[in-house]
Short mmCIF file of C-alpha atoms in Angstrom, two decimals:
data_model
loop_
_atom_site.label_atom_id
_atom_site.label_comp_id
_atom_site.label_asym_id
_atom_site.label_seq_id
_atom_site.Cartn_x
_atom_site.Cartn_y
_atom_site.Cartn_z
CA MET A 1038 -21.71 33.50 -11.35
CA ARG A 1039 -23.09 37.01 -11.64
CA GLY A 1040 -24.81 38.42 -15.00
CA CYS A 1041 -24.16 34.96 -16.79
CA SER A 1042 -25.25 35.05 -20.10
CA GLN A 1043 -27.70 32.40 -22.37
CA ARG A 1044 -24.58 31.17 -24.44
CA ARG A 1045 -22.36 30.40 -21.14
CA CYS A 1046 -25.32 29.03 -19.11
CA ALA A 1047 -25.37 26.31 -22.59
CA LEU A 1048 -21.71 25.48 -22.46
CA CYS A 1049 -22.11 25.07 -18.34
CA PHE A 1050 -25.11 22.65 -19.40
CA ALA A 1051 -22.54 20.84 -21.88
CA ARG A 1052 -19.64 19.87 -19.91
CA PRO A 1053 -21.21 17.79 -17.75
CA LEU A 1054 -23.52 16.33 -20.79
CA ALA A 1055 -20.50 16.15 -22.42
CA ASN A 1056 -19.85 13.12 -19.56
CA GLY A 1057 -22.59 11.31 -20.19
CA LEU A 1058 -23.74 13.03 -16.46
CA LEU A 1059 -27.65 12.17 -16.87
CA ASP A 1060 -27.03 8.96 -19.13
CA GLY A 1061 -29.30 5.50 -17.36
CA VAL A 1062 -30.27 8.05 -14.39
CA GLY A 1063 -34.17 7.02 -14.61
CA LYS A 1064 -32.33 3.23 -15.37
CA PHE A 1065 -30.48 2.80 -12.04
CA LEU A 1066 -30.80 5.92 -9.43
CA GLY A 1067 -33.16 5.35 -6.57
CA LYS A 1068 -36.41 7.98 -6.45
CA ILE A 1069 -37.22 10.84 -5.02
CA LYS A 1070 -39.83 12.67 -4.31
CA GLY A 1071 -40.49 16.46 -3.78
CA TYR A 1072 -40.39 20.18 -5.71
CA TYR A 1073 -36.44 18.96 -6.96
CA THR A 1074 -36.05 17.01 -9.33
CA ILE A 1075 -32.76 14.03 -9.84
CA LEU A 1076 -31.61 16.31 -12.82
CA GLN A 1077 -32.19 19.33 -11.04
CA ILE A 1078 -29.62 17.68 -7.68
CA LEU A 1079 -27.36 15.73 -10.39
CA LEU A 1080 -26.87 19.32 -12.54
CA LEU A 1081 -26.06 21.17 -9.01
CA ILE A 1082 -23.79 18.64 -8.24
CA ALA A 1083 -21.94 19.31 -11.24
CA PHE A 1084 -21.79 22.97 -10.52
CA MET A 1085 -20.48 22.66 -7.60
CA SER A 1086 -17.67 20.73 -8.76
CA LEU A 1087 -16.52 23.02 -11.51
CA CYS A 1088 -17.46 25.71 -9.14
CA ARG A 1089 -14.74 23.36 -7.04
CA ILE A 1090 -17.34 24.42 -4.08
CA LYS A 1091 -15.58 20.57 -2.33
CA THR A 1092 -18.56 19.61 0.34
CA VAL A 1093 -22.23 20.09 0.48
CA GLU A 1094 -21.74 21.92 4.08
CA LYS A 1095 -20.31 24.89 1.83
CA LEU A 1096 -22.44 25.79 -0.21
CA ARG A 1097 -23.59 27.98 3.18
CA GLY A 1098 -23.52 31.41 2.14
CA ARG A 1099 -23.85 30.80 -1.40
CA PRO A 1100 -26.29 32.78 -2.96
CA PRO A 1101 -28.89 30.24 -3.99
CA GLY A 1102 -30.47 31.81 -6.50
CA GLU A 1103 -27.33 32.30 -8.70
CA PHE A 1104 -27.57 28.77 -8.61
CA GLY A 1105 -31.16 28.46 -8.78
CA LYS A 1106 -30.87 30.44 -12.19
CA LEU A 1107 -28.67 28.03 -13.97
CA LEU A 1108 -31.02 24.88 -12.70
CA GLY A 1109 -34.16 27.38 -14.11
CA LEU A 1110 -35.74 27.86 -10.26
CA ASP A 1111 -35.80 30.37 -7.97
CA ARG A 1112 -33.50 29.07 -5.73
CA ILE A 1113 -31.32 25.88 -5.13
CA PRO A 1114 -31.72 23.66 -1.83
CA GLU A 1115 -31.29 24.03 1.14
CA VAL A 1116 -28.43 22.20 2.51
CA LYS A 1117 -30.27 19.53 4.54
CA CYS A 1118 -32.44 19.13 2.08
CA LEU A 1119 -29.73 18.18 0.15
CA ARG A 1120 -28.08 15.91 1.63
CA GLU A 1121 -31.43 13.80 2.27
CA LYS A 1122 -32.49 13.99 -2.20
CA MET A 1123 -28.77 12.64 -2.49
CA ASP A 1124 -28.97 9.99 0.29
CA GLY A 1125 -32.26 9.00 -1.30
CA ILE A 1126 -31.02 8.74 -5.49
CA SER A 1127 -28.19 6.40 -3.49
CA ALA A 1128 -30.64 4.00 -1.43
CA ASP A 1129 -29.95 0.61 -2.44
CA LYS A 1130 -26.33 1.09 -3.86
CA ALA A 1131 -27.54 3.09 -6.43
CA ALA A 1132 -24.80 4.76 -6.88
CA GLU A 1133 -22.23 2.33 -6.96
CA LYS A 1134 -24.63 0.55 -10.31
CA TRP A 1135 -24.68 4.54 -12.04
CA ALA A 1136 -21.23 4.22 -11.53
CA ALA A 1137 -20.64 1.00 -13.10
CA HIS A 1138 -23.31 1.47 -15.86
CA LEU A 1139 -20.97 5.19 -16.86
CA SER A 1140 -17.89 3.20 -16.86
CA LYS A 1141 -19.08 1.10 -18.92
CA LYS A 1142 -20.83 3.87 -21.36
CA TRP A 1143 -16.78 5.84 -21.24
CA MET A 1144 -15.03 2.89 -22.59
CA GLU A 1145 -18.26 1.88 -25.62
CA THR A 1146 -18.12 6.13 -26.49
CA ASN A 1147 -13.38 6.46 -25.95
CA PRO A 1148 -11.63 2.77 -27.52
CA GLU A 1149 -8.61 4.86 -28.03
CA THR A 1150 -8.32 5.04 -24.44
CA VAL A 1151 -9.05 1.46 -23.86
CA GLY A 1152 -6.96 -1.53 -23.22
CA THR A 1153 -4.25 -0.68 -21.05
CA TYR A 1154 -5.62 0.16 -17.47
CA TYR A 1155 -3.77 1.22 -14.43
CA ILE A 1156 -4.56 0.34 -11.45
CA ASP A 1157 -3.02 1.74 -7.90
CA GLY A 1158 -4.51 1.27 -4.14
CA HIS A 1159 -5.35 4.91 -2.20
CA VAL A 1160 -5.40 4.45 1.69
CA ARG A 1161 -8.11 7.05 2.99
CA VAL A 1162 -7.47 7.68 6.63
CA TYR A 1163 -10.72 7.59 9.06
CA ASN A 1164 -10.59 9.76 12.43
CA GLY A 1165 -14.33 8.77 13.41
CA LYS A 1166 -15.47 6.88 16.33
CA LEU A 1167 -18.56 5.03 14.62
CA THR A 1168 -16.22 1.48 14.13
CA LYS A 1169 -12.74 0.79 14.42
CA LEU A 1170 -11.50 0.41 11.11
CA PRO A 1171 -8.07 -2.12 10.69
CA ARG A 1172 -4.93 -0.37 10.81
CA ARG A 1173 -3.46 -0.06 7.23
CA PHE A 1174 -0.08 1.46 6.62
CA VAL A 1175 -0.16 4.93 5.33
CA SER A 1176 3.19 5.95 3.56
CA ARG A 1177 2.54 9.46 3.09
CA GLN A 1178 2.59 9.94 6.66
CA ARG A 1179 4.52 6.50 7.39
CA LEU A 1180 1.74 5.54 10.38
CA CYS A 1181 -0.27 2.53 10.27
CA LEU A 1182 -4.11 3.77 10.99
CA ARG A 1183 -8.02 3.26 10.93
CA ALA A 1184 -8.38 3.52 6.98
CA THR A 1185 -10.27 1.58 4.23
CA THR A 1186 -8.67 1.50 0.65
CA ASP A 1187 -9.85 2.31 -2.64
CA TYR A 1188 -8.29 0.19 -5.50
CA TRP A 1189 -8.36 2.75 -8.49
CA VAL A 1190 -8.71 1.95 -12.05
CA ASN A 1191 -7.42 4.65 -14.56
CA ASP A 1192 -6.59 5.13 -18.41
CA ALA A 1193 -3.14 6.28 -19.82
CA ILE A 1194 -3.41 9.70 -18.77
CA GLY A 1195 -4.91 9.38 -15.48
CA ARG A 1196 -9.05 9.26 -15.99
CA PRO A 1197 -10.39 7.20 -13.88
CA PHE A 1198 -13.42 4.26 -15.25
CA PHE A 1199 -14.24 2.77 -12.03
CA VAL A 1200 -13.68 2.28 -7.74
CA VAL A 1201 -13.20 -0.88 -5.90
CA GLU A 1202 -13.39 -0.27 -1.97
CA LYS A 1203 -12.13 -2.63 0.05
CA PRO A 1204 -12.52 -1.73 4.22
CA VAL A 1205 -11.23 -5.55 4.44
CA ASP A 1206 -8.00 -5.17 2.28
CA PRO A 1207 -7.26 -8.23 0.97
CA GLY A 1208 -3.65 -6.80 -1.11
CA LEU A 1209 -3.79 -6.14 -4.54
CA LEU A 1210 -3.55 -8.77 -6.02
CA LYS A 1211 -6.44 -10.82 -4.78
CA THR A 1212 -8.50 -7.54 -5.87
CA LEU A 1213 -7.14 -7.41 -9.28
CA GLU A 1214 -8.03 -11.29 -8.90
CA MET A 1215 -11.07 -11.57 -7.51
CA ASP A 1216 -13.08 -7.97 -8.66
CA ILE A 1217 -10.78 -5.79 -10.77
CA VAL A 1218 -10.63 -8.40 -13.68
CA PRO A 1219 -14.11 -10.21 -13.85
CA ARG A 1220 -15.04 -6.72 -14.56
CA LEU A 1221 -12.59 -5.60 -17.02
CA LEU A 1222 -13.04 -8.93 -19.39
CA GLU A 1223 -17.01 -8.19 -19.38
CA ASP A 1224 -16.76 -4.35 -19.30
CA ASP A 1225 -13.72 -3.92 -22.19
CA VAL A 1226 -15.27 -3.28 -25.96
CA ASN A 1227 -12.20 -3.09 -27.50
CA GLN A 1228 -10.80 -7.07 -26.15
CA PRO A 1229 -10.01 -9.42 -29.61
CA SER A 1230 -12.15 -12.22 -30.32
CA ASP A 1231 -11.31 -15.81 -29.28
CA SER A 1232 -10.69 -16.47 -33.24
CA GLN A 1233 -8.06 -13.63 -33.11
CA LEU A 1234 -6.89 -15.13 -30.34
CA ASN A 1235 -6.12 -18.80 -31.48
CA ASP A 1236 -4.36 -17.03 -34.38
CA ASN A 1237 -2.31 -14.86 -33.02
CA PRO A 1238 -0.46 -16.61 -29.72
CA TYR A 1239 1.10 -13.59 -28.69
CA LEU A 1240 -1.73 -10.96 -28.87
CA SER A 1241 -3.48 -10.09 -25.39
CA ARG A 1242 -7.01 -9.32 -24.63
CA PHE A 1243 -5.84 -5.92 -23.04
CA PHE A 1244 -3.35 -4.59 -19.88
CA MET A 1245 -2.60 -4.30 -16.68
CA VAL A 1246 0.20 -1.72 -15.26
CA PHE A 1247 0.74 -1.59 -11.53
CA ASP A 1248 3.17 -1.32 -8.99
CA ARG A 1249 6.17 -4.02 -6.99
CA GLU A 1250 2.95 -4.51 -5.22
CA GLY A 1251 1.54 -6.99 -7.34
CA TYR A 1252 4.19 -8.40 -8.52
CA SER A 1253 4.08 -12.31 -8.58
CA PRO A 1254 5.76 -14.85 -11.47
CA GLY A 1255 2.40 -17.09 -10.57
CA PHE A 1256 -0.39 -14.60 -11.10
CA LEU A 1257 1.56 -13.35 -14.04
CA ARG A 1258 1.56 -16.90 -15.46
CA THR A 1259 -1.69 -17.48 -14.21
CA MET A 1260 -3.28 -13.87 -16.21
CA TRP A 1261 -1.43 -15.08 -19.07
CA GLU A 1262 -2.52 -18.61 -19.23
CA LYS A 1263 -6.55 -18.15 -18.16
CA HIS A 1264 -7.39 -14.92 -19.24
CA ARG A 1265 -4.32 -14.24 -21.55
CA ILE A 1266 -3.86 -10.75 -20.16
CA SER A 1267 -0.93 -8.90 -20.08
CA CYS A 1268 0.77 -7.34 -16.83
CA ILE A 1269 3.43 -4.77 -16.60
CA THR A 1270 5.02 -4.38 -13.51
CA TYR A 1271 8.30 -3.81 -11.88
CA HIS A 1272 11.08 -6.36 -11.26
CA LYS A 1273 11.19 -6.50 -7.44
CA TYR A 1274 14.21 -8.57 -7.75
CA PRO A 1275 16.50 -7.47 -10.78
CA GLY A 1276 19.66 -8.63 -9.91
CA ASP A 1277 22.49 -7.58 -11.28
CA LEU A 1278 23.52 -4.74 -13.19
CA TRP A 1279 23.43 -4.78 -17.25
CA PRO A 1280 26.67 -3.94 -19.34
CA GLN A 1281 26.02 -0.24 -19.96
CA HIS A 1282 26.91 -0.40 -23.35
CA TRP A 1283 23.47 -3.04 -24.27
CA PHE A 1284 21.87 0.19 -23.95
CA GLU A 1285 20.48 2.28 -26.80
CA SER A 1286 19.12 5.44 -26.95
CA HIS A 1287 14.80 5.65 -28.21
CA GLU A 1288 12.97 8.15 -28.83
CA VAL A 1289 9.73 7.59 -26.73
CA VAL A 1290 6.14 8.27 -27.55
CA MET A 1291 4.23 8.53 -24.07
CA PRO A 1292 -0.09 8.28 -23.83
CA SER A 1293 0.61 12.24 -23.75
CA GLY A 1294 1.85 12.05 -27.12
CA GLU A 1295 5.11 13.97 -25.00
CA MET A 1296 8.24 12.42 -26.80
CA VAL A 1297 11.10 11.03 -24.51
CA VAL A 1298 14.60 9.63 -25.03
CA MET A 1299 14.70 6.90 -23.08
CA ARG A 1300 17.92 4.08 -23.16
CA LEU A 1301 17.01 1.16 -23.05
CA ALA A 1302 18.11 -2.45 -22.86
CA GLU A 1303 15.66 -5.43 -23.11
CA MET A 1304 16.52 -9.89 -22.33
CA GLY A 1305 13.85 -12.25 -21.85
CA SER A 1306 13.85 -13.67 -18.18
CA LEU A 1307 12.40 -16.38 -16.04
CA VAL A 1308 10.75 -14.88 -12.65
CA GLY A 1309 9.79 -17.12 -10.12
CA CYS A 1310 10.77 -20.75 -8.89
CA GLY A 1311 9.17 -24.49 -9.25
CA THR A 1312 5.89 -24.11 -10.52
CA ASN A 1313 5.58 -20.82 -10.58
CA ALA A 1314 8.49 -20.47 -13.27
CA PHE A 1315 7.48 -18.53 -15.98
CA TRP A 1316 9.64 -16.31 -18.90
CA VAL A 1317 8.73 -13.01 -19.27
CA ARG A 1318 9.86 -9.61 -20.67
CA GLU A 1319 12.34 -7.48 -18.70
CA ILE A 1320 13.36 -4.21 -19.72
CA ARG A 1321 16.12 -1.50 -18.04
CA LYS A 1322 16.40 1.92 -18.39
CA LEU A 1323 19.42 3.44 -17.75
CA THR A 1324 19.21 7.30 -16.18
CA GLU A 1325 22.18 9.49 -16.28
CA SER A 1326 23.23 9.08 -13.50
CA GLY A 1327 23.15 5.04 -13.64
CA HIS A 1328 21.04 4.15 -12.22
CA GLN A 1329 18.71 0.80 -13.62
CA THR A 1330 14.93 0.52 -13.85
CA SER A 1331 13.64 -3.04 -13.93
CA ILE A 1332 10.12 -3.44 -15.26
CA ILE A 1333 8.74 -7.33 -16.88
CA SER A 1334 5.75 -7.46 -18.76
CA THR A 1335 3.96 -10.44 -20.38
CA GLY A 1336 2.81 -8.28 -23.07
CA TYR A 1337 5.08 -10.59 -26.32
CA GLU A 1338 3.92 -8.37 -29.14
CA LEU A 1339 4.37 -4.95 -28.42
CA CYS A 1340 7.46 -3.04 -28.82
CA HIS A 1341 9.50 -2.50 -26.01
CA ARG A 1342 9.58 1.91 -26.28
CA ARG A 1343 5.78 1.06 -25.69
CA LEU A 1344 6.31 -1.10 -23.14
CA ALA A 1345 8.55 1.62 -21.38
CA ALA A 1346 5.68 4.27 -22.61
CA CYS A 1347 3.57 2.54 -20.04
CA MET A 1348 5.43 2.05 -17.39
CA PHE A 1349 6.95 5.02 -16.47
CA THR A 1350 3.98 6.93 -17.69
CA ARG A 1351 2.38 5.55 -14.11
CA TRP A 1352 2.93 8.57 -12.54
CA CYS A 1353 -0.47 10.33 -14.71
CA GLN A 1354 -2.41 7.98 -11.40
CA GLU A 1355 -0.46 8.95 -8.68
CA ASN A 1356 -1.31 12.86 -10.51
CA PHE A 1357 -4.67 12.12 -10.23
CA PHE A 1358 -4.68 11.37 -6.39
CA ARG A 1359 -3.10 14.35 -5.53
CA TYR A 1360 -5.25 16.78 -7.94
CA MET A 1361 -8.31 14.95 -6.60
CA LYS A 1362 -7.23 15.85 -2.79
CA GLN A 1363 -6.43 19.54 -3.88
CA HIS A 1364 -9.38 20.64 -5.69
CA PHE A 1365 -12.15 17.96 -4.65
CA ASP A 1366 -11.15 16.83 -1.13
CA PHE A 1367 -10.56 13.36 -2.59
CA ASP A 1368 -10.30 11.86 1.19
CA MET A 1369 -12.80 13.97 3.04
CA LEU A 1370 -16.36 12.11 4.67
CA CYS A 1371 -19.37 13.03 3.33
CA GLU A 1372 -22.03 10.93 5.59
CA TYR A 1373 -21.73 9.76 9.24
CA GLY A 1374 -23.06 6.35 8.81
CA VAL A 1375 -21.88 3.26 8.48
CA GLU A 1376 -22.95 -0.53 6.79
CA LYS A 1377 -22.69 -4.19 7.73
CA LEU A 1378 -20.29 -5.70 6.06
CA SER A 1379 -20.91 -9.39 4.83
CA GLY A 1380 -21.08 -12.46 7.27
CA THR A 1381 -18.58 -14.29 4.49
CA GLU A 1382 -16.50 -11.28 4.59
CA ARG A 1383 -13.00 -12.99 5.70
CA VAL A 1384 -10.29 -11.20 8.63
CA VAL A 1385 -7.92 -11.49 10.49
CA ASN A 1386 -8.83 -13.68 14.10
CA PRO A 1387 -7.93 -11.41 17.06
CA ALA A 1388 -6.91 -14.06 18.83
CA TRP A 1389 -4.15 -14.49 15.58
CA ARG A 1390 -3.31 -11.55 16.01
CA GLN A 1391 -2.80 -11.01 19.72
CA LEU A 1392 -0.62 -14.64 20.31
CA ASN A 1393 1.07 -13.47 16.90
CA LYS A 1394 2.21 -9.86 18.72
CA SER A 1395 3.25 -11.40 21.58
CA ARG A 1396 5.06 -13.83 19.62
CA ASN A 1397 7.22 -11.11 18.16
CA GLN A 1398 8.08 -9.36 21.02
CA LEU A 1399 9.35 -12.41 22.46
CA GLN A 1400 11.60 -12.94 19.33
CA LYS A 1401 12.96 -9.25 20.02
CA LYS A 1402 13.87 -9.90 23.61
CA ILE A 1403 15.40 -13.26 22.67
CA ARG A 1404 17.98 -11.43 20.00
CA TYR A 1405 18.43 -8.59 22.21
CA ARG A 1406 19.44 -10.77 25.08
CA GLN A 1407 21.49 -12.90 22.65
CA ALA A 1408 23.35 -9.64 21.34
CA ARG A 1409 24.18 -9.01 25.27
CA PHE A 1410 25.24 -12.76 26.00
CA ALA A 1411 27.78 -13.21 22.12
CA LYS A 1412 29.35 -9.40 23.76
CA LEU A 1413 29.79 -10.84 27.44
CA THR A 1414 31.45 -14.29 25.61
CA LEU A 1415 33.68 -12.38 23.49
CA HIS A 1416 35.40 -10.21 26.11
CA PRO A 1417 35.41 -12.78 29.25
CA GLU A 1418 36.51 -11.46 32.20
CA SER A 1419 40.47 -12.95 33.04
CA GLU A 1420 40.55 -15.29 35.70
CA ASP A 1421 43.19 -13.19 37.78
CA ASP A 1422 41.04 -10.87 39.21
CA ILE A 1423 38.27 -13.20 40.92
CA LYS A 1424 35.63 -11.09 42.21
CA LYS A 1425 35.19 -9.71 37.87
CA TYR A 1426 35.43 -12.48 36.80
CA VAL A 1427 32.75 -14.13 39.49
CA LYS A 1428 30.43 -11.07 38.10
CA TRP A 1429 30.76 -11.90 34.81
CA VAL A 1430 30.46 -15.73 34.93
CA ARG A 1431 27.28 -14.44 37.31
CA LYS A 1432 25.85 -11.75 34.77
CA LYS A 1433 26.43 -14.49 31.12
CA SER A 1434 24.12 -17.09 33.47
CA ALA A 1435 21.61 -14.91 34.29
CA GLN A 1436 21.74 -13.37 30.52
CA LEU A 1437 21.15 -17.66 29.41
CA GLU A 1438 18.81 -17.90 32.23
CA GLU A 1439 17.12 -15.67 30.71
CA ILE A 1440 17.49 -17.16 27.10
CA GLN A 1441 15.71 -19.97 27.74
CA GLN A 1442 13.11 -19.40 28.98
CA TYR A 1443 11.79 -16.70 27.09
CA GLU A 1444 12.76 -19.48 24.23
CA ARG A 1445 10.51 -21.68 26.13
CA GLU A 1446 7.60 -19.20 26.06
CA TYR A 1447 8.04 -18.59 22.39
CA GLU A 1448 8.06 -22.34 21.60
CA ASN A 1449 4.75 -22.28 23.52
CA ILE A 1450 3.18 -19.70 21.36
CA LYS A 1451 4.03 -21.12 17.93
CA ILE A 1452 2.40 -23.66 19.26
CA GLU A 1453 -1.25 -22.77 20.12
CA LEU A 1454 -0.41 -20.32 16.94
CA LYS A 1455 -0.54 -23.79 14.93
CA LYS A 1456 -4.29 -24.14 16.64
CA ILE A 1457 -5.80 -21.45 16.16
CA ARG A 1458 -6.91 -20.13 12.55
CA LYS A 1459 -5.68 -16.94 11.38
CA HIS A 1460 -8.70 -15.82 8.97
CA VAL A 1461 -12.16 -16.28 10.40
CA THR A 1462 -16.04 -14.85 9.23
CA MET A 1463 -17.51 -12.28 10.53
CA ASN A 1464 -19.81 -14.05 11.73
CA GLU A 1465 -17.11 -15.96 14.18
CA LEU A 1466 -16.01 -12.90 15.46
CA ASP A 1467 -16.90 -11.98 19.14
CA GLU A 1468 -19.03 -8.42 19.26
CA LYS A 1469 -16.58 -6.48 20.48
CA ASP A 1470 -14.27 -7.68 17.93
CA ARG A 1471 -16.69 -6.82 14.20
CA PHE A 1472 -16.47 -3.84 12.71
CA TYR A 1473 -18.65 -2.19 10.00
CA LYS A 1474 -17.75 0.12 6.18
CA LEU A 1475 -18.24 3.31 6.05
CA SER A 1476 -21.52 4.68 4.15
CA SER A 1477 -20.39 5.30 0.85
CA GLY A 1478 -23.26 6.45 -0.84
CA ARG A 1479 -23.21 9.77 -0.85
CA LYS A 1480 -19.29 10.01 -1.10
CA ARG A 1481 -20.19 8.28 -4.24
#
């Protein structure tokens, strides 16, 4: 920044302003007192991002006067002062409200990016000691660790619209149904009108793209019949391979503008069973190795090439997570604090979890001893050698006695599990079992 000319300063200001940085600031963000204004604080944070200064702490050692010249000041605030200002700006969930406003603004100003939304969860591991968050499976580490889950909604080229934080993770389907879909129905400005939907029975409001975690024929049917929302996901149970002569080469235009040649085939498919049985479009991509990747969709109006392009560009969201972790320390802990969860939040009953753990342990013991008992049965000792035969009989009877004892305990635990509720509210938990969510104001 040393020697920054007036023209370059204008470009530096224009870059964050072009994304609507100051839109709705006075209406949604909190108030702060003192010499520094909200405008100066937000511009400072924007310049920190452009300079890849990942945390407020890393401002130490940077020349405060150089940043101050960009803001029209003699110097920028010190680290402690900046933290206090950020806490004041984001008080009472002001940062979340402002982010929601910006998300809606982006949809209005960029209608060409609206209409196809990519939803995926990202697990942020917590190693602190302020609270004991529930354990989640972290795929990148292949471990169950205490963490919180963020569900991100991005556009077709990976740019984020908004995020839904879930300290108590109900799963992708519940988050879609309860949090993401209602917000998209309200914010999406490019939806067709009700008359257009009535005139065209195959037209949908918008598309949602997600991975196998969201595979549910019942959910796909509900989204289409109740909201006229099309979903695209991988087929979890694709069945037998299709004949290779069904596949034809097509030039597929990806959302980024890239042209890709794919061998595709399409057929109607009945997924689910019973009341959840539902006809969808199944599209398969044949790779050079002969592998067939199957996707299903309720997008009845679009060409199968367009649906394939939407599904096979999901990597853009994974790239977004990777890019944010490398350049902006995506998973960092910005503030050391916790907040209370709603008393009506449903969590797994600790008593049920402990009984279920005991049941699983007994089940493993039973299976192990049953295997040993079967081995003894398949390889009996000859009655000619009395000592070996008696030893074999005693060993077999001891194994059978152990199996019967564990089976009785297993049945008793099953009866106890039926008497206990699997989920309870936070208010019903004992104080020792309660946990809190991480403060997110400064991170927002």
